């Protein structure tokens, strides 16, 4: 009988077909997650005209999905630690896909808002779970890069929203872009068949034989036997998961993560919801205004992947602080008259350092907390941060209703970037601030490597 520590096998595995499979399906889920979320900013100018919405009403309507996301992250993040990530991911996909399709049949703001709220439950719930699953199965050397690549699917989804909106809305009306969301429902059987369950959950559920098979797929050189005993130290504590986020010197870092998420998501959703409308008011046509949203998400991909690549060689904390400073600077300049190429460059930089930073924040949180509280840590950071996402569209509507000069709108959107930079700078930098209560753990070395 062998006692096998699972962590070194996962950490040292060579990237292979198994990793590609996890990366592909998690990325695809995030693509449609992003599509369903960004779609509101695409249809907003048309909805305001068709339903006669005031800026304040439009901002509130945009926040319904974000309320749902907040509750979804708080509910479905911890739930997966008990029932398994694969099952919870499937539930979330059904929620956000089905109710986004139904959204296309909404006849008034009330029906629209209700569908957006329920879809938001799934959108918010799936994020922490796919991040945790990708983190769990990624080799150590490319962990941050893989999570960043996966989460850049959010920006691909935003690009699809903007791109399809430019074509579908003039030809078929605003409802047509919502009907595209049926694709994840059609693909769900393949997702359930191909996506692996969390190996940590399998061991917790005493399904050691399945865990051994999974390790063999992850690392082909591994040969398990029925008598093997697997250990996967998770940092399990005597405290309930939420309380554990504040134990062993993690309290300040946990609060600072929440502040950073709040500020980052405020910027992301203020821009995603109002950038096309603000550019329309600045004199650009609907097609040109949606192109700014497209560029915003193109920049996000480069920011997330590039930031992840750099972070695997340095560390996420430094990258995030620099990104947030750039975000504040680039957003503040968007309100001033600039040549079109410069304006596109500023929008791309804003996307890279806001949406890109959001993606890197998920990776940072996922690697900061021990496995036993990882989904809870991600879920609560995301859930509490969602209040910032809710404030973003409402803030944009308030500023628009006040008829402030264009540059003032963007200046207000830039201030959270500076605050987020300070918050990330205060997050603990070494493993002594985020140890597990089952010391020594192999995973503590990984946390030290990332945060030191």
XYZ file of C-alpha atoms in Angstrom:
452
model
C 0.000 0.000 0.000
C 1.321 3.426 -1.010
C 0.578 6.782 0.604
C 0.478 9.264 -2.267
C 0.526 13.051 -1.921
C -1.550 14.393 -4.801
C -0.104 17.918 -4.833
C 3.343 17.102 -6.315
C 1.723 15.031 -9.075
C -0.494 17.941 -10.111
C 2.197 20.600 -9.626
C 4.848 18.795 -11.681
C 2.629 17.313 -14.401
C 3.500 18.141 -18.001
C 0.827 20.052 -19.864
C -1.083 17.486 -21.913
C -4.429 16.636 -23.506
C -6.156 16.436 -20.117
C -5.159 20.028 -19.309
C -6.284 21.133 -22.769
C -9.682 19.561 -22.101
C -10.127 21.357 -18.779
C -8.912 24.636 -20.299
C -11.199 24.327 -23.340
C -14.446 23.607 -21.496
C -13.816 26.089 -18.677
C -12.937 28.765 -21.250
C -16.030 28.004 -23.323
C -18.246 28.325 -20.253
C -16.636 31.664 -19.394
C -17.066 32.887 -22.996
C -20.836 32.474 -22.787
C -20.803 33.760 -19.219
C -19.184 36.944 -20.526
C -21.512 37.101 -23.519
C -24.609 36.922 -21.338
C -23.275 39.600 -19.003
C -21.943 42.180 -21.485
C -25.048 41.907 -23.653
C -26.853 44.577 -21.606
C -24.382 47.290 -22.573
C -24.867 46.284 -26.228
C -28.658 46.670 -26.202
C -28.817 49.601 -23.751
C -28.934 52.465 -26.300
C -31.771 50.707 -28.181
C -33.709 49.849 -24.994
C -33.505 53.424 -23.720
C -35.034 54.642 -26.960
C -37.629 51.860 -27.377
C -38.881 51.807 -23.766
C -38.267 55.474 -23.016
C -35.940 54.745 -20.108
C -34.303 57.567 -18.174
C -30.585 57.206 -17.378
C -31.434 56.388 -13.763
C -33.923 53.680 -14.816
C -31.428 52.232 -17.286
C -28.700 52.149 -14.631
C -30.974 50.378 -12.157
C -32.087 47.886 -14.809
C -28.467 47.108 -15.605
C -27.844 46.277 -11.955
C -30.430 43.488 -11.717
C -28.118 40.889 -13.238
C -25.340 42.108 -10.972
C -27.514 41.652 -7.877
C -28.076 38.108 -9.102
C -24.346 37.632 -9.603
C -23.642 38.719 -6.048
C -26.050 36.179 -4.591
C -24.952 33.523 -7.097
C -21.296 33.845 -6.086
C -22.160 33.721 -2.381
C -24.449 30.706 -2.792
C -22.785 28.554 -5.433
C -19.157 29.183 -4.422
C -19.397 27.464 -1.006
C -21.963 24.948 -2.313
C -19.405 23.355 -4.630
C -17.114 22.554 -1.710
C -19.891 20.258 -0.464
C -21.564 18.958 -3.640
C -18.767 19.084 -6.214
C -17.760 21.701 -8.752
C -18.981 19.846 -11.837
C -22.569 19.553 -10.624
C -22.740 23.177 -9.495
C -21.202 24.421 -12.761
C -23.911 22.533 -14.708
C -26.678 24.104 -12.594
C -25.223 27.575 -13.169
C -24.954 27.036 -16.942
C -28.647 26.085 -17.089
C -29.604 29.176 -15.083
C -27.683 31.782 -17.053
C -28.294 30.262 -20.484
C -32.029 29.513 -20.182
C -33.001 32.829 -18.605
C -30.881 34.845 -21.045
C -32.819 33.229 -23.892
C -36.103 34.004 -22.103
C -34.846 37.584 -21.742
C -35.292 38.029 -25.476
C -39.067 37.665 -25.032
C -39.333 40.375 -22.337
C -42.100 42.871 -23.086
C -41.311 45.481 -20.434
C -38.550 46.499 -17.983
C -40.056 44.414 -15.145
C -39.921 41.146 -17.088
C -36.504 42.071 -18.447
C -35.117 42.801 -14.973
C -36.480 39.577 -13.470
C -34.884 37.439 -16.177
C -31.598 39.317 -15.795
C -31.598 38.717 -12.034
C -32.122 34.950 -12.366
C -29.553 34.712 -15.168
C -27.183 36.654 -12.913
C -27.412 33.915 -10.271
C -25.868 31.487 -12.753
C -23.367 33.975 -14.156
C -22.056 34.814 -10.685
C -22.112 31.222 -9.463
C -20.131 29.719 -12.316
C -17.172 32.120 -12.063
C -15.640 31.023 -8.726
C -16.141 27.366 -9.591
C -14.423 27.293 -12.967
C -11.564 29.373 -11.543
C -11.153 26.935 -8.653
C -11.319 23.897 -10.979
C -8.770 25.316 -13.414
C -6.475 26.291 -10.546
C -6.728 22.843 -8.985
C -5.681 20.975 -12.127
C -3.057 23.371 -13.534
C 0.685 22.562 -13.348
C 2.402 24.934 -10.981
C 4.689 26.578 -13.556
C 1.831 27.761 -15.760
C -0.989 28.011 -13.227
C -1.540 31.759 -13.366
C -1.176 31.824 -17.147
C -3.766 29.080 -17.633
C -6.264 30.742 -15.287
C -5.726 34.049 -17.105
C -6.182 32.419 -20.532
C -9.335 30.698 -19.330
C -10.788 33.837 -17.829
C -9.977 35.862 -20.937
C -12.927 33.957 -22.368
C -15.006 36.569 -20.531
C -13.573 39.190 -22.890
C -14.089 36.955 -25.909
C -17.725 36.740 -24.860
C -17.855 40.536 -24.609
C -16.375 40.822 -28.093
C -18.984 38.390 -29.431
C -21.732 40.454 -27.793
C -20.511 43.669 -29.372
C -19.696 42.098 -32.744
C -22.976 40.227 -33.105
C -24.873 43.255 -31.814
C -23.440 45.406 -34.597
C -24.885 42.935 -37.119
C -27.988 41.431 -35.478
C -29.625 44.478 -33.856
C -30.067 46.568 -37.039
C -31.266 43.495 -38.962
C -33.359 41.562 -36.413
C -33.857 43.795 -33.377
C -32.400 43.736 -29.870
C -34.052 40.424 -28.885
C -31.963 38.468 -31.399
C -28.699 38.812 -29.459
C -30.300 37.099 -26.444
C -31.357 34.039 -28.440
C -27.695 33.175 -29.146
C -27.444 32.140 -25.472
C -29.181 28.842 -26.241
C -25.848 27.416 -27.448
C -24.528 26.532 -23.926
C -27.739 24.592 -23.212
C -27.208 22.553 -26.365
C -23.594 21.881 -25.378
C -24.357 20.951 -21.760
C -24.345 17.149 -22.345
C -20.825 17.435 -23.791
C -19.745 19.602 -20.852
C -20.994 17.018 -18.358
C -19.276 14.229 -20.263
C -15.914 15.961 -20.769
C -15.352 18.204 -17.741
C -13.611 16.399 -14.844
C -14.804 16.593 -11.277
C -12.578 18.241 -8.682
C -10.044 15.697 -7.432
C -10.251 17.265 -3.983
C -13.990 16.633 -3.930
C -13.498 13.033 -5.132
C -11.120 12.309 -2.255
C -13.388 14.041 0.237
C -16.265 11.865 -1.020
C -14.124 8.706 -0.585
C -14.090 8.070 -4.339
C -10.399 7.177 -4.362
C -10.613 4.881 -7.379
C -11.972 7.713 -9.535
C -9.298 10.037 -8.167
C -6.608 7.533 -9.181
C -7.997 7.361 -12.721
C -8.062 11.174 -12.865
C -4.423 11.358 -11.767
C -3.507 8.890 -14.506
C -5.140 11.157 -17.098
C -3.473 14.224 -15.624
C -0.021 12.599 -15.448
C 0.240 9.589 -17.823
C 3.361 8.296 -16.052
C 1.338 7.765 -12.875
C 0.092 4.223 -12.322
C -2.386 3.847 -9.507
C -3.540 0.674 -7.798
C -6.666 -0.174 -5.745
C -4.624 -0.276 -2.543
C -3.226 3.252 -2.882
C -4.116 5.807 -0.242
C -4.197 9.417 -1.406
C -3.597 12.514 0.650
C -4.376 16.006 -0.532
C -3.801 18.464 2.316
C -6.432 21.160 1.934
C -5.927 23.353 4.951
C -9.160 22.090 6.479
C -9.792 23.901 9.740
C -11.979 23.642 12.790
C -13.545 26.955 11.802
C -16.454 27.357 9.398
C -15.246 28.418 5.962
C -16.189 32.110 6.233
C -14.554 32.500 9.661
C -11.428 30.751 8.339
C -10.954 33.566 5.807
C -10.090 35.820 8.762
C -7.906 33.392 10.727
C -4.087 33.034 10.835
C -3.308 36.574 9.736
C -5.622 36.480 6.710
C -8.072 39.140 8.006
C -6.462 42.256 6.491
C -5.740 40.497 3.213
C -9.317 39.211 2.985
C -10.751 42.704 3.521
C -8.320 44.195 1.003
C -9.300 41.564 -1.559
C -12.920 42.575 -1.063
C -12.078 46.275 -1.492
C -10.045 45.549 -4.639
C -12.855 43.434 -6.096
C -15.403 46.161 -5.309
C -13.391 48.895 -7.000
C -12.341 46.770 -9.959
C -15.850 45.525 -10.679
C -17.246 49.039 -10.334
C -14.923 50.182 -13.134
C -15.594 47.108 -15.281
C -19.380 47.357 -15.209
C -19.562 51.119 -15.362
C -17.579 50.949 -18.608
C -19.333 47.833 -19.945
C -22.770 49.352 -19.348
C -22.196 52.967 -20.323
C -19.245 53.207 -22.717
C -21.388 52.795 -25.889
C -23.983 55.292 -24.612
C -21.354 57.854 -23.580
C -19.661 57.550 -26.960
C -23.047 57.940 -28.688
C -23.564 61.174 -26.779
C -20.082 62.248 -27.797
C -21.237 62.096 -31.427
C -20.397 58.553 -32.544
C -23.004 56.352 -34.278
C -24.289 53.126 -32.704
C -21.919 50.944 -34.752
C -18.898 53.070 -33.843
C -19.932 53.191 -30.196
C -20.178 49.380 -30.053
C -16.721 49.183 -31.624
C -15.338 50.866 -28.494
C -16.879 48.055 -26.436
C -15.238 45.588 -28.807
C -11.826 47.240 -28.357
C -12.329 47.308 -24.572
C -12.633 43.514 -24.544
C -9.788 42.970 -27.021
C -7.561 44.918 -24.643
C -8.809 42.783 -21.764
C -7.529 39.608 -23.430
C -4.047 41.037 -23.854
C -4.123 42.352 -20.286
C -5.206 39.054 -18.753
C -2.912 36.765 -20.749
C 0.027 39.157 -20.712
C -0.447 39.878 -17.015
C -0.687 36.153 -16.247
C 2.477 35.445 -18.229
C 4.385 38.145 -16.349
C 2.939 37.064 -12.990
C 4.190 33.494 -13.467
C 7.690 34.999 -13.625
C 7.278 37.724 -11.005
C 4.173 37.703 -8.821
C 0.547 38.732 -9.166
C 0.625 41.427 -6.523
C 3.105 43.665 -8.344
C 1.358 43.166 -11.678
C -2.025 44.074 -10.197
C -0.790 47.248 -8.491
C 0.763 48.469 -11.748
C -2.359 47.526 -13.729
C -4.680 49.464 -11.437
C -2.492 52.577 -11.659
C -2.598 52.344 -15.474
C -6.371 51.834 -15.336
C -6.903 55.039 -13.361
C -4.681 56.973 -15.760
C -6.166 55.661 -19.032
C -9.836 55.970 -17.965
C -9.326 59.548 -16.773
C -8.062 60.494 -20.268
C -11.031 58.991 -22.145
C -13.195 62.057 -21.616
C -10.840 64.403 -23.429
C -10.775 65.010 -27.169
C -8.148 62.791 -28.743
C -7.420 61.477 -32.239
C -9.385 58.296 -32.899
C -6.311 55.974 -32.841
C -5.275 57.420 -29.469
C -8.815 57.015 -28.166
C -8.877 53.366 -29.240
C -5.495 52.846 -27.561
C -6.789 54.335 -24.302
C -9.919 52.154 -24.436
C -7.768 49.059 -25.053
C -5.517 50.006 -22.119
C -8.582 50.514 -19.929
C -9.873 47.069 -20.911
C -6.501 45.453 -20.290
C -6.185 46.925 -16.816
C -9.805 46.693 -15.606
C -11.284 43.499 -17.061
C -7.760 42.057 -17.233
C -7.189 42.948 -13.582
C -10.486 41.350 -12.597
C -9.272 38.100 -14.150
C -5.900 38.327 -12.410
C -7.622 39.093 -9.095
C -9.507 35.801 -9.350
C -6.197 34.010 -9.942
C -4.585 35.811 -6.994
C -7.401 34.898 -4.603
C -7.471 31.292 -5.854
C -3.771 30.875 -5.105
C -3.848 32.761 -1.812
C -6.317 30.575 0.113
C -5.853 26.893 1.062
C -7.940 24.442 -0.944
C -10.512 23.776 1.798
C -11.650 27.405 1.724
C -10.630 28.310 -1.824
C -14.104 28.352 -3.398
C -15.423 30.135 -0.316
C -12.641 32.729 -0.568
C -13.270 33.294 -4.265
C -17.040 33.264 -3.806
C -17.046 35.829 -1.012
C -14.497 38.115 -2.682
C -16.552 37.968 -5.857
C -19.873 38.246 -4.028
C -18.899 41.221 -1.859
C -17.179 42.770 -4.867
C -20.433 42.457 -6.805
C -21.768 45.400 -4.816
C -19.241 47.415 -6.807
C -20.591 45.908 -10.006
C -24.096 46.915 -8.900
C -22.973 50.457 -8.092
C -21.193 50.859 -11.453
C -24.232 51.031 -13.784
C -26.209 53.066 -11.228
C -23.307 55.503 -10.852
C -23.084 55.880 -14.622
C -26.826 56.556 -14.854
C -26.606 59.119 -12.059
C -23.727 60.957 -13.736
C -25.540 60.930 -17.068
C -28.726 62.264 -15.455
C -26.684 65.097 -13.905
C -25.580 66.106 -17.437
C -21.984 66.434 -16.315
C -19.255 67.165 -18.894
C -17.957 63.971 -20.525
C -14.516 64.209 -18.913
C -16.042 64.327 -15.410
C -17.858 61.037 -16.007
C -14.626 59.262 -16.849
C -12.728 60.980 -14.037
C -15.203 59.552 -11.510
C -14.839 56.101 -13.127
C -11.034 56.359 -12.731
C -10.898 57.032 -8.964
C -11.642 53.382 -7.988
C -8.511 52.309 -9.877
C -6.300 54.272 -7.488
C -8.122 52.864 -4.461
C -7.788 49.301 -5.796
C -4.036 49.781 -6.265
C -3.675 50.732 -2.591
C -5.833 47.780 -1.472
C -3.778 45.202 -3.409
C -0.568 46.752 -2.060
C -1.810 45.938 1.460
C -2.440 42.238 0.748
C 0.032 39.933 2.544
C 3.094 39.006 0.511
C 4.260 35.812 2.173
C 2.979 32.425 3.299
C 3.191 33.325 6.974
C 0.076 35.408 6.462
C -1.863 32.639 4.741
C -0.805 29.304 6.218
C -3.050 26.329 6.697
C -3.918 24.875 10.062
C -2.571 21.478 8.988
C 1.092 22.426 8.918
C 3.269 21.690 7.241
C 1.343 21.528 3.962
C 2.736 21.105 0.492
C 0.333 23.766 -0.697
C 1.849 26.375 1.614
C 5.016 26.307 -0.498
C 2.946 27.124 -3.552
C 1.306 30.082 -1.813
C 4.730 31.362 -0.772
C 6.017 31.127 -4.339
C 3.080 33.157 -5.653
C 2.795 35.829 -2.966
C 6.396 36.293 -1.895
